[in-house]
Amino acid sequence: SSALDTDASNGLQMVIERCSTAWTEAGTAPAYTYTCAGTTSTVLASRAVIGSDLALTNLTLTSGSTDNLRLTLSLPTTAGNTFQNLTSTVQYAFTAAGRAGRAA
């Protein structure tokens, strides 16, 4: 852990977006870009990367459906040079619960 994931104001910020079609990848490592030829919607508005049990919106909740998600991490322009060469490990776990009376 470092200020990247403990400083809520100047540390890593994340946003999750959904595309109605598959994201298209372009570019070369490490500067890949992803574009959506369909419609995008916000699943999680820009916020500090730190957090737990965050509610996601605009997801398809139909059995067997697919959501095409893009998670973007960035540093705010206010992050100073003290963030250079810092490292952190960030883990994501997505948990779903079936509705009462329905097979999960």
PDB file of N, CA and C in Angstrom:
ATOM      1  N   SER A   1       0.841  -1.191   0.000  1.00  0.00           N
ATOM      2  CA  SER A   1       0.000   0.000   0.000  1.00  0.00           C
ATOM      3  C   SER A   1       0.877   1.243   0.000  1.00  0.00           C
ATOM      4  N   SER A   2       0.360   2.307  -0.541  1.00  0.00           N
ATOM      5  CA  SER A   2       1.066   3.584  -0.583  1.00  0.00           C
ATOM      6  C   SER A   2       0.031   4.692  -0.711  1.00  0.00           C
ATOM      7  N   ALA A   3       0.502   5.911  -0.872  1.00  0.00           N
ATOM      8  CA  ALA A   3      -0.409   7.043  -1.052  1.00  0.00           C
ATOM      9  C   ALA A   3      -1.275   6.875  -2.300  1.00  0.00           C
ATOM     10  N   LEU A   4      -0.872   6.010  -3.218  1.00  0.00           N
ATOM     11  CA  LEU A   4      -1.688   5.768  -4.409  1.00  0.00           C
ATOM     12  C   LEU A   4      -3.074   5.270  -4.042  1.00  0.00           C
ATOM     13  N   ASP A   5      -3.158   4.435  -2.997  1.00  0.00           N
ATOM     14  CA  ASP A   5      -4.457   3.893  -2.626  1.00  0.00           C
ATOM     15  C   ASP A   5      -4.920   4.311  -1.223  1.00  0.00           C
ATOM     16  N   THR A   6      -4.186   5.210  -0.566  1.00  0.00           N
ATOM     17  CA  THR A   6      -4.633   5.694   0.747  1.00  0.00           C
ATOM     18  C   THR A   6      -4.992   7.175   0.735  1.00  0.00           C
ATOM     19  N   ASP A   7      -4.509   7.922  -0.230  1.00  0.00           N
ATOM     20  CA  ASP A   7      -4.823   9.354  -0.340  1.00  0.00           C
ATOM     21  C   ASP A   7      -6.054   9.506  -1.233  1.00  0.00           C
ATOM     22  N   ALA A   8      -7.209   9.737  -0.611  1.00  0.00           N
ATOM     23  CA  ALA A   8      -8.468   9.803  -1.362  1.00  0.00           C
ATOM     24  C   ALA A   8      -8.541  11.001  -2.299  1.00  0.00           C
ATOM     25  N   SER A   9      -7.813  12.074  -1.996  1.00  0.00           N
ATOM     26  CA  SER A   9      -7.886  13.286  -2.827  1.00  0.00           C
ATOM     27  C   SER A   9      -6.919  13.268  -3.996  1.00  0.00           C
ATOM     28  N   ASN A  10      -5.677  12.884  -3.745  1.00  0.00           N
ATOM     29  CA  ASN A  10      -4.644  12.948  -4.780  1.00  0.00           C
ATOM     30  C   ASN A  10      -4.181  11.586  -5.276  1.00  0.00           C
ATOM     31  N   GLY A  11      -4.668  10.514  -4.658  1.00  0.00           N
ATOM     32  CA  GLY A  11      -4.294   9.170  -5.078  1.00  0.00           C
ATOM     33  C   GLY A  11      -5.070   8.730  -6.297  1.00  0.00           C
ATOM     34  N   LEU A  12      -4.942   7.470  -6.616  1.00  0.00           N
ATOM     35  CA  LEU A  12      -5.603   6.922  -7.796  1.00  0.00           C
ATOM     36  C   LEU A  12      -7.110   7.115  -7.743  1.00  0.00           C
ATOM     37  N   GLN A  13      -7.652   7.534  -8.869  1.00  0.00           N
ATOM     38  CA  GLN A  13      -9.091   7.695  -9.043  1.00  0.00           C
ATOM     39  C   GLN A  13      -9.532   6.661 -10.078  1.00  0.00           C
ATOM     40  N   MET A  14     -10.720   6.112  -9.906  1.00  0.00           N
ATOM     41  CA  MET A  14     -11.206   5.121 -10.868  1.00  0.00           C
ATOM     42  C   MET A  14     -12.601   5.478 -11.342  1.00  0.00           C
ATOM     43  N   VAL A  15     -12.893   5.021 -12.521  1.00  0.00           N
ATOM     44  CA  VAL A  15     -14.225   5.139 -13.102  1.00  0.00           C
ATOM     45  C   VAL A  15     -14.479   3.838 -13.863  1.00  0.00           C
ATOM     46  N   ILE A  16     -15.708   3.335 -13.804  1.00  0.00           N
ATOM     47  CA  ILE A  16     -16.082   2.142 -14.562  1.00  0.00           C
ATOM     48  C   ILE A  16     -17.192   2.534 -15.520  1.00  0.00           C
ATOM     49  N   GLU A  17     -16.988   2.198 -16.798  1.00  0.00           N
ATOM     50  CA  GLU A  17     -17.970   2.498 -17.836  1.00  0.00           C
ATOM     51  C   GLU A  17     -18.393   1.207 -18.525  1.00  0.00           C
ATOM     52  N   ARG A  18     -19.602   1.209 -19.034  1.00  0.00           N
ATOM     53  CA  ARG A  18     -20.161   0.074 -19.753  1.00  0.00           C
ATOM     54  C   ARG A  18     -20.389   0.485 -21.205  1.00  0.00           C
ATOM     55  N   CYS A  19     -20.080  -0.416 -22.122  1.00  0.00           N
ATOM     56  CA  CYS A  19     -20.338  -0.192 -23.546  1.00  0.00           C
ATOM     57  C   CYS A  19     -21.373  -1.212 -23.998  1.00  0.00           C
ATOM     58  N   SER A  20     -22.312  -0.783 -24.821  1.00  0.00           N
ATOM     59  CA  SER A  20     -23.361  -1.682 -25.311  1.00  0.00           C
ATOM     60  C   SER A  20     -22.813  -2.716 -26.292  1.00  0.00           C
ATOM     61  N   THR A  21     -21.603  -2.474 -26.812  1.00  0.00           N
ATOM     62  CA  THR A  21     -20.912  -3.428 -27.684  1.00  0.00           C
ATOM     63  C   THR A  21     -19.543  -3.689 -27.071  1.00  0.00           C
ATOM     64  N   ALA A  22     -18.786  -4.581 -27.653  1.00  0.00           N
ATOM     65  CA  ALA A  22     -17.438  -4.841 -27.146  1.00  0.00           C
ATOM     66  C   ALA A  22     -16.547  -3.619 -27.354  1.00  0.00           C
ATOM     67  N   TRP A  23     -15.684  -3.316 -26.386  1.00  0.00           N
ATOM     68  CA  TRP A  23     -14.725  -2.234 -26.514  1.00  0.00           C
ATOM     69  C   TRP A  23     -13.709  -2.599 -27.593  1.00  0.00           C
ATOM     70  N   THR A  24     -13.265  -1.624 -28.358  1.00  0.00           N
ATOM     71  CA  THR A  24     -12.250  -1.841 -29.392  1.00  0.00           C
ATOM     72  C   THR A  24     -10.910  -1.364 -28.866  1.00  0.00           C
ATOM     73  N   GLU A  25      -9.918  -2.256 -28.906  1.00  0.00           N
ATOM     74  CA  GLU A  25      -8.575  -1.928 -28.403  1.00  0.00           C
ATOM     75  C   GLU A  25      -7.695  -1.456 -29.557  1.00  0.00           C
ATOM     76  N   ALA A  26      -6.915  -0.413 -29.293  1.00  0.00           N
ATOM     77  CA  ALA A  26      -5.947   0.097 -30.271  1.00  0.00           C
ATOM     78  C   ALA A  26      -4.689   0.499 -29.513  1.00  0.00           C
ATOM     79  N   GLY A  27      -3.659   0.871 -30.247  1.00  0.00           N
ATOM     80  CA  GLY A  27      -2.416   1.309 -29.629  1.00  0.00           C
ATOM     81  C   GLY A  27      -1.505   0.151 -29.295  1.00  0.00           C
ATOM     82  N   THR A  28      -0.386   0.488 -28.651  1.00  0.00           N
ATOM     83  CA  THR A  28       0.596  -0.511 -28.246  1.00  0.00           C
ATOM     84  C   THR A  28       0.937  -0.309 -26.782  1.00  0.00           C
ATOM     85  N   ALA A  29       1.424  -1.361 -26.160  1.00  0.00           N
ATOM     86  CA  ALA A  29       1.779  -1.308 -24.734  1.00  0.00           C
ATOM     87  C   ALA A  29       2.830  -0.231 -24.508  1.00  0.00           C
ATOM     88  N   PRO A  30       2.757   0.531 -23.476  1.00  0.00           N
ATOM     89  CA  PRO A  30       1.730   0.497 -22.440  1.00  0.00           C
ATOM     90  C   PRO A  30       0.597   1.486 -22.694  1.00  0.00           C
ATOM     91  N   ALA A  31       0.487   1.999 -23.902  1.00  0.00           N
ATOM     92  CA  ALA A  31      -0.489   3.061 -24.185  1.00  0.00           C
ATOM     93  C   ALA A  31      -1.672   2.546 -24.996  1.00  0.00           C
ATOM     94  N   TYR A  32      -2.310   1.501 -24.515  1.00  0.00           N
ATOM     95  CA  TYR A  32      -3.503   1.008 -25.192  1.00  0.00           C
ATOM     96  C   TYR A  32      -4.640   2.012 -25.022  1.00  0.00           C
ATOM     97  N   THR A  33      -5.528   2.053 -25.995  1.00  0.00           N
ATOM     98  CA  THR A  33      -6.743   2.862 -25.886  1.00  0.00           C
ATOM     99  C   THR A  33      -7.929   1.958 -26.169  1.00  0.00           C
ATOM    100  N   TYR A  34      -9.064   2.320 -25.611  1.00  0.00           N
ATOM    101  CA  TYR A  34     -10.281   1.537 -25.789  1.00  0.00           C
ATOM    102  C   TYR A  34     -11.413   2.478 -26.164  1.00  0.00           C
ATOM    103  N   THR A  35     -12.105   2.169 -27.256  1.00  0.00           N
ATOM    104  CA  THR A  35     -13.213   3.000 -27.698  1.00  0.00           C
ATOM    105  C   THR A  35     -14.468   2.137 -27.803  1.00  0.00           C
ATOM    106  N   CYS A  36     -15.591   2.813 -27.687  1.00  0.00           N
ATOM    107  CA  CYS A  36     -16.889   2.145 -27.744  1.00  0.00           C
ATOM    108  C   CYS A  36     -17.622   2.611 -28.995  1.00  0.00           C
ATOM    109  N   ALA A  37     -17.976   1.671 -29.865  1.00  0.00           N
ATOM    110  CA  ALA A  37     -18.726   2.013 -31.069  1.00  0.00           C
ATOM    111  C   ALA A  37     -20.220   2.096 -30.784  1.00  0.00           C
ATOM    112  N   GLY A  38     -20.613   1.656 -29.602  1.00  0.00           N
ATOM    113  CA  GLY A  38     -22.022   1.690 -29.229  1.00  0.00           C
ATOM    114  C   GLY A  38     -22.304   2.838 -28.273  1.00  0.00           C
ATOM    115  N   THR A  39     -23.114   2.551 -27.280  1.00  0.00           N
ATOM    116  CA  THR A  39     -23.509   3.542 -26.280  1.00  0.00           C
ATOM    117  C   THR A  39     -22.789   3.265 -24.973  1.00  0.00           C
ATOM    118  N   THR A  40     -22.244   4.305 -24.363  1.00  0.00           N
ATOM    119  CA  THR A  40     -21.588   4.137 -23.061  1.00  0.00           C
ATOM    120  C   THR A  40     -22.484   4.647 -21.949  1.00  0.00           C
ATOM    121  N   SER A  41     -22.331   4.045 -20.799  1.00  0.00           N
ATOM    122  CA  SER A  41     -23.021   4.497 -19.598  1.00  0.00           C
ATOM    123  C   SER A  41     -22.092   4.314 -18.412  1.00  0.00           C
ATOM    124  N   THR A  42     -22.287   5.115 -17.395  1.00  0.00           N
ATOM    125  CA  THR A  42     -21.442   5.070 -16.209  1.00  0.00           C
ATOM    126  C   THR A  42     -21.939   3.992 -15.264  1.00  0.00           C
ATOM    127  N   VAL A  43     -21.039   3.102 -14.873  1.00  0.00           N
ATOM    128  CA  VAL A  43     -21.338   2.045 -13.914  1.00  0.00           C
ATOM    129  C   VAL A  43     -20.917   2.494 -12.518  1.00  0.00           C
ATOM    130  N   LEU A  44     -19.778   3.174 -12.432  1.00  0.00           N
ATOM    131  CA  LEU A  44     -19.296   3.754 -11.183  1.00  0.00           C
ATOM    132  C   LEU A  44     -18.652   5.090 -11.528  1.00  0.00           C
ATOM    133  N   ALA A  45     -19.204   6.170 -10.995  1.00  0.00           N
ATOM    134  CA  ALA A  45     -18.687   7.512 -11.277  1.00  0.00           C
ATOM    135  C   ALA A  45     -17.280   7.663 -10.695  1.00  0.00           C
ATOM    136  N   SER A  46     -16.518   8.576 -11.253  1.00  0.00           N
ATOM    137  CA  SER A  46     -15.144   8.802 -10.822  1.00  0.00           C
ATOM    138  C   SER A  46     -15.079   9.024  -9.317  1.00  0.00           C
ATOM    139  N   ARG A  47     -14.179   8.268  -8.677  1.00  0.00           N
ATOM    140  CA  ARG A  47     -14.020   8.325  -7.229  1.00  0.00           C
ATOM    141  C   ARG A  47     -12.660   7.747  -6.857  1.00  0.00           C
ATOM    142  N   ALA A  48     -12.282   7.906  -5.591  1.00  0.00           N
ATOM    143  CA  ALA A  48     -11.026   7.328  -5.121  1.00  0.00           C
ATOM    144  C   ALA A  48     -11.074   5.816  -5.275  1.00  0.00           C
ATOM    145  N   VAL A  49      -9.941   5.224  -5.601  1.00  0.00           N
ATOM    146  CA  VAL A  49      -9.874   3.783  -5.823  1.00  0.00           C
ATOM    147  C   VAL A  49     -10.145   3.014  -4.527  1.00  0.00           C
ATOM    148  N   ILE A  50      -9.905   3.637  -3.390  1.00  0.00           N
ATOM    149  CA  ILE A  50     -10.146   2.953  -2.123  1.00  0.00           C
ATOM    150  C   ILE A  50     -11.638   2.868  -1.844  1.00  0.00           C
ATOM    151  N   GLY A  51     -12.074   1.747  -1.319  1.00  0.00           N
ATOM    152  CA  GLY A  51     -13.483   1.590  -0.994  1.00  0.00           C
ATOM    153  C   GLY A  51     -13.868   0.124  -0.993  1.00  0.00           C
ATOM    154  N   SER A  52     -15.034  -0.148  -0.477  1.00  0.00           N
ATOM    155  CA  SER A  52     -15.560  -1.513  -0.495  1.00  0.00           C
ATOM    156  C   SER A  52     -17.080  -1.449  -0.557  1.00  0.00           C
ATOM    157  N   ASP A  53     -17.664  -2.525  -1.028  1.00  0.00           N
ATOM    158  CA  ASP A  53     -19.115  -2.631  -1.154  1.00  0.00           C
ATOM    159  C   ASP A  53     -19.715  -1.446  -1.912  1.00  0.00           C
ATOM    160  N   LEU A  54     -19.104  -1.095  -3.037  1.00  0.00           N
ATOM    161  CA  LEU A  54     -19.576   0.029  -3.848  1.00  0.00           C
ATOM    162  C   LEU A  54     -20.700  -0.439  -4.761  1.00  0.00           C
ATOM    163  N   ALA A  55     -21.771   0.317  -4.814  1.00  0.00           N
ATOM    164  CA  ALA A  55     -22.903  -0.032  -5.667  1.00  0.00           C
ATOM    165  C   ALA A  55     -22.606   0.332  -7.120  1.00  0.00           C
ATOM    166  N   LEU A  56     -22.855  -0.603  -8.016  1.00  0.00           N
ATOM    167  CA  LEU A  56     -22.676  -0.381  -9.448  1.00  0.00           C
ATOM    168  C   LEU A  56     -24.047  -0.195 -10.083  1.00  0.00           C
ATOM    169  N   THR A  57     -24.120   0.652 -11.106  1.00  0.00           N
ATOM    170  CA  THR A  57     -25.387   0.925 -11.777  1.00  0.00           C
ATOM    171  C   THR A  57     -25.264   0.620 -13.269  1.00  0.00           C
ATOM    172  N   ASN A  58     -26.380   0.647 -13.965  1.00  0.00           N
ATOM    173  CA  ASN A  58     -26.432   0.485 -15.420  1.00  0.00           C
ATOM    174  C   ASN A  58     -25.877  -0.848 -15.904  1.00  0.00           C
ATOM    175  N   LEU A  59     -26.034  -1.889 -15.106  1.00  0.00           N
ATOM    176  CA  LEU A  59     -25.610  -3.221 -15.517  1.00  0.00           C
ATOM    177  C   LEU A  59     -26.813  -4.004 -16.026  1.00  0.00           C
ATOM    178  N   THR A  60     -26.545  -4.954 -16.925  1.00  0.00           N
ATOM    179  CA  THR A  60     -27.591  -5.827 -17.434  1.00  0.00           C
ATOM    180  C   THR A  60     -27.757  -6.960 -16.437  1.00  0.00           C
ATOM    181  N   LEU A  61     -28.938  -7.096 -15.889  1.00  0.00           N
ATOM    182  CA  LEU A  61     -29.162  -8.090 -14.848  1.00  0.00           C
ATOM    183  C   LEU A  61     -29.956  -9.297 -15.339  1.00  0.00           C
ATOM    184  N   THR A  62     -29.927  -9.519 -16.643  1.00  0.00           N
ATOM    185  CA  THR A  62     -30.629 -10.645 -17.242  1.00  0.00           C
ATOM    186  C   THR A  62     -29.702 -11.853 -17.265  1.00  0.00           C
ATOM    187  N   SER A  63     -30.216 -13.005 -16.876  1.00  0.00           N
ATOM    188  CA  SER A  63     -29.433 -14.228 -16.862  1.00  0.00           C
ATOM    189  C   SER A  63     -28.793 -14.482 -18.229  1.00  0.00           C
ATOM    190  N   GLY A  64     -27.517 -14.803 -18.241  1.00  0.00           N
ATOM    191  CA  GLY A  64     -26.801 -15.108 -19.469  1.00  0.00           C
ATOM    192  C   GLY A  64     -26.335 -13.901 -20.258  1.00  0.00           C
ATOM    193  N   SER A  65     -26.596 -12.691 -19.760  1.00  0.00           N
ATOM    194  CA  SER A  65     -26.193 -11.480 -20.491  1.00  0.00           C
ATOM    195  C   SER A  65     -24.741 -11.131 -20.190  1.00  0.00           C
ATOM    196  N   THR A  66     -24.189 -10.248 -21.001  1.00  0.00           N
ATOM    197  CA  THR A  66     -22.799  -9.811 -20.860  1.00  0.00           C
ATOM    198  C   THR A  66     -22.744  -8.299 -20.741  1.00  0.00           C
ATOM    199  N   ASP A  67     -21.921  -7.807 -19.835  1.00  0.00           N
ATOM    200  CA  ASP A  67     -21.652  -6.377 -19.735  1.00  0.00           C
ATOM    201  C   ASP A  67     -20.206  -6.152 -20.138  1.00  0.00           C
ATOM    202  N   ASN A  68     -19.982  -5.230 -21.074  1.00  0.00           N
ATOM    203  CA  ASN A  68     -18.642  -4.882 -21.542  1.00  0.00           C
ATOM    204  C   ASN A  68     -18.176  -3.680 -20.733  1.00  0.00           C
ATOM    205  N   LEU A  69     -17.262  -3.926 -19.782  1.00  0.00           N
ATOM    206  CA  LEU A  69     -16.845  -2.887 -18.853  1.00  0.00           C
ATOM    207  C   LEU A  69     -15.422  -2.430 -19.122  1.00  0.00           C
ATOM    208  N   ARG A  70     -15.182  -1.144 -18.860  1.00  0.00           N
ATOM    209  CA  ARG A  70     -13.834  -0.571 -18.916  1.00  0.00           C
ATOM    210  C   ARG A  70     -13.599   0.136 -17.591  1.00  0.00           C
ATOM    211  N   LEU A  71     -12.565  -0.272 -16.884  1.00  0.00           N
ATOM    212  CA  LEU A  71     -12.177   0.364 -15.637  1.00  0.00           C
ATOM    213  C   LEU A  71     -10.937   1.205 -15.929  1.00  0.00           C
ATOM    214  N   THR A  72     -11.003   2.493 -15.606  1.00  0.00           N
ATOM    215  CA  THR A  72      -9.894   3.403 -15.867  1.00  0.00           C
ATOM    216  C   THR A  72      -9.370   3.946 -14.552  1.00  0.00           C
ATOM    217  N   LEU A  73      -8.064   3.855 -14.350  1.00  0.00           N
ATOM    218  CA  LEU A  73      -7.391   4.435 -13.191  1.00  0.00           C
ATOM    219  C   LEU A  73      -6.564   5.618 -13.660  1.00  0.00           C
ATOM    220  N   SER A  74      -6.603   6.698 -12.892  1.00  0.00           N
ATOM    221  CA  SER A  74      -5.812   7.876 -13.248  1.00  0.00           C
ATOM    222  C   SER A  74      -5.441   8.633 -11.985  1.00  0.00           C
ATOM    223  N   LEU A  75      -4.428   9.459 -12.110  1.00  0.00           N
ATOM    224  CA  LEU A  75      -4.042  10.364 -11.027  1.00  0.00           C
ATOM    225  C   LEU A  75      -4.598  11.745 -11.340  1.00  0.00           C
ATOM    226  N   PRO A  76      -5.139  12.431 -10.340  1.00  0.00           N
ATOM    227  CA  PRO A  76      -5.613  13.794 -10.585  1.00  0.00           C
ATOM    228  C   PRO A  76      -4.443  14.727 -10.888  1.00  0.00           C
ATOM    229  N   THR A  77      -4.728  15.806 -11.567  1.00  0.00           N
ATOM    230  CA  THR A  77      -3.663  16.767 -11.893  1.00  0.00           C
ATOM    231  C   THR A  77      -3.073  17.388 -10.640  1.00  0.00           C
ATOM    232  N   THR A  78      -3.773  17.305  -9.520  1.00  0.00           N
ATOM    233  CA  THR A  78      -3.263  17.869  -8.257  1.00  0.00           C
ATOM    234  C   THR A  78      -2.248  16.958  -7.577  1.00  0.00           C
ATOM    235  N   ALA A  79      -2.107  15.716  -8.055  1.00  0.00           N
ATOM    236  CA  ALA A  79      -1.127  14.798  -7.461  1.00  0.00           C
ATOM    237  C   ALA A  79       0.272  15.308  -7.769  1.00  0.00           C
ATOM    238  N   GLY A  80       1.042  15.532  -6.758  1.00  0.00           N
ATOM    239  CA  GLY A  80       2.389  16.081  -6.928  1.00  0.00           C
ATOM    240  C   GLY A  80       3.413  15.015  -7.270  1.00  0.00           C
ATOM    241  N   ASN A  81       4.653  15.437  -7.338  1.00  0.00           N
ATOM    242  CA  ASN A  81       5.750  14.539  -7.694  1.00  0.00           C
ATOM    243  C   ASN A  81       5.998  13.459  -6.645  1.00  0.00           C
ATOM    244  N   THR A  82       5.435  13.608  -5.457  1.00  0.00           N
ATOM    245  CA  THR A  82       5.639  12.588  -4.419  1.00  0.00           C
ATOM    246  C   THR A  82       4.993  11.256  -4.798  1.00  0.00           C
ATOM    247  N   PHE A  83       4.135  11.247  -5.803  1.00  0.00           N
ATOM    248  CA  PHE A  83       3.477  10.016  -6.234  1.00  0.00           C
ATOM    249  C   PHE A  83       4.325   9.234  -7.244  1.00  0.00           C
ATOM    250  N   GLN A  84       5.405   9.828  -7.725  1.00  0.00           N
ATOM    251  CA  GLN A  84       6.273   9.132  -8.669  1.00  0.00           C
ATOM    252  C   GLN A  84       6.925   7.939  -7.992  1.00  0.00           C
ATOM    253  N   ASN A  85       7.009   6.837  -8.714  1.00  0.00           N
ATOM    254  CA  ASN A  85       7.682   5.609  -8.284  1.00  0.00           C
ATOM    255  C   ASN A  85       7.006   4.902  -7.119  1.00  0.00           C
ATOM    256  N   LEU A  86       5.784   5.287  -6.759  1.00  0.00           N
ATOM    257  CA  LEU A  86       5.051   4.562  -5.723  1.00  0.00           C
ATOM    258  C   LEU A  86       4.392   3.336  -6.339  1.00  0.00           C
ATOM    259  N   THR A  87       4.185   2.321  -5.545  1.00  0.00           N
ATOM    260  CA  THR A  87       3.488   1.125  -6.005  1.00  0.00           C
ATOM    261  C   THR A  87       2.436   0.714  -4.981  1.00  0.00           C
ATOM    262  N   SER A  88       1.389   0.129  -5.456  1.00  0.00           N
ATOM    263  CA  SER A  88       0.326  -0.436  -4.634  1.00  0.00           C
ATOM    264  C   SER A  88      -0.272  -1.606  -5.383  1.00  0.00           C
ATOM    265  N   THR A  89      -0.843  -2.517  -4.643  1.00  0.00           N
ATOM    266  CA  THR A  89      -1.593  -3.613  -5.230  1.00  0.00           C
ATOM    267  C   THR A  89      -3.062  -3.360  -4.949  1.00  0.00           C
ATOM    268  N   VAL A  90      -3.866  -3.376  -5.998  1.00  0.00           N
ATOM    269  CA  VAL A  90      -5.299  -3.145  -5.865  1.00  0.00           C
ATOM    270  C   VAL A  90      -6.002  -4.417  -6.312  1.00  0.00           C
ATOM    271  N   GLN A  91      -6.922  -4.900  -5.496  1.00  0.00           N
ATOM    272  CA  GLN A  91      -7.679  -6.095  -5.838  1.00  0.00           C
ATOM    273  C   GLN A  91      -9.150  -5.743  -5.997  1.00  0.00           C
ATOM    274  N   TYR A  92      -9.792  -6.394  -6.947  1.00  0.00           N
ATOM    275  CA  TYR A  92     -11.212  -6.178  -7.196  1.00  0.00           C
ATOM    276  C   TYR A  92     -11.940  -7.502  -7.013  1.00  0.00           C
ATOM    277  N   ALA A  93     -13.070  -7.447  -6.353  1.00  0.00           N
ATOM    278  CA  ALA A  93     -13.940  -8.610  -6.228  1.00  0.00           C
ATOM    279  C   ALA A  93     -15.361  -8.138  -6.515  1.00  0.00           C
ATOM    280  N   PHE A  94     -16.015  -8.816  -7.428  1.00  0.00           N
ATOM    281  CA  PHE A  94     -17.387  -8.467  -7.779  1.00  0.00           C
ATOM    282  C   PHE A  94     -18.300  -9.546  -7.210  1.00  0.00           C
ATOM    283  N   THR A  95     -19.247  -9.123  -6.411  1.00  0.00           N
ATOM    284  CA  THR A  95     -20.157 -10.051  -5.758  1.00  0.00           C
ATOM    285  C   THR A  95     -21.573  -9.790  -6.226  1.00  0.00           C
ATOM    286  N   ALA A  96     -22.270 -10.855  -6.567  1.00  0.00           N
ATOM    287  CA  ALA A  96     -23.663 -10.722  -6.996  1.00  0.00           C
ATOM    288  C   ALA A  96     -24.524 -11.604  -6.106  1.00  0.00           C
ATOM    289  N   ALA A  97     -25.723 -11.170  -5.898  1.00  0.00           N
ATOM    290  CA  ALA A  97     -26.678 -11.959  -5.123  1.00  0.00           C
ATOM    291  C   ALA A  97     -27.926 -12.169  -5.952  1.00  0.00           C
ATOM    292  N   GLY A  98     -28.418 -13.400  -5.962  1.00  0.00           N
ATOM    293  CA  GLY A  98     -29.641 -13.687  -6.699  1.00  0.00           C
ATOM    294  C   GLY A  98     -30.863 -13.129  -5.969  1.00  0.00           C
ATOM    295  N   ARG A  99     -31.883 -12.804  -6.730  1.00  0.00           N
ATOM    296  CA  ARG A  99     -33.119 -12.323  -6.127  1.00  0.00           C
ATOM    297  C   ARG A  99     -33.850 -13.463  -5.418  1.00  0.00           C
ATOM    298  N   ALA A 100     -34.574 -13.150  -4.383  1.00  0.00           N
ATOM    299  CA  ALA A 100     -35.340 -14.148  -3.643  1.00  0.00           C
ATOM    300  C   ALA A 100     -36.286 -14.888  -4.585  1.00  0.00           C
ATOM    301  N   GLY A 101     -36.355 -16.207  -4.452  1.00  0.00           N
ATOM    302  CA  GLY A 101     -37.267 -16.982  -5.273  1.00  0.00           C
ATOM    303  C   GLY A 101     -36.752 -17.301  -6.653  1.00  0.00           C
ATOM    304  N   ARG A 102     -35.508 -16.933  -6.942  1.00  0.00           N
ATOM    305  CA  ARG A 102     -34.910 -17.202  -8.263  1.00  0.00           C
ATOM    306  C   ARG A 102     -33.661 -18.044  -8.091  1.00  0.00           C
ATOM    307  N   ALA A 103     -33.387 -18.881  -9.059  1.00  0.00           N
ATOM    308  CA  ALA A 103     -32.155 -19.673  -9.041  1.00  0.00           C
ATOM    309  C   ALA A 103     -30.979 -18.755  -9.274  1.00  0.00           C
ATOM    310  N   ALA A 104     -29.910 -18.932  -8.521  1.00  0.00           N
ATOM    311  CA  ALA A 104     -28.719 -18.074  -8.660  1.00  0.00           C
ATOM    312  C   ALA A 104     -27.817 -18.594  -9.743  1.00  0.00           C
TER     313      ALA A 104
END
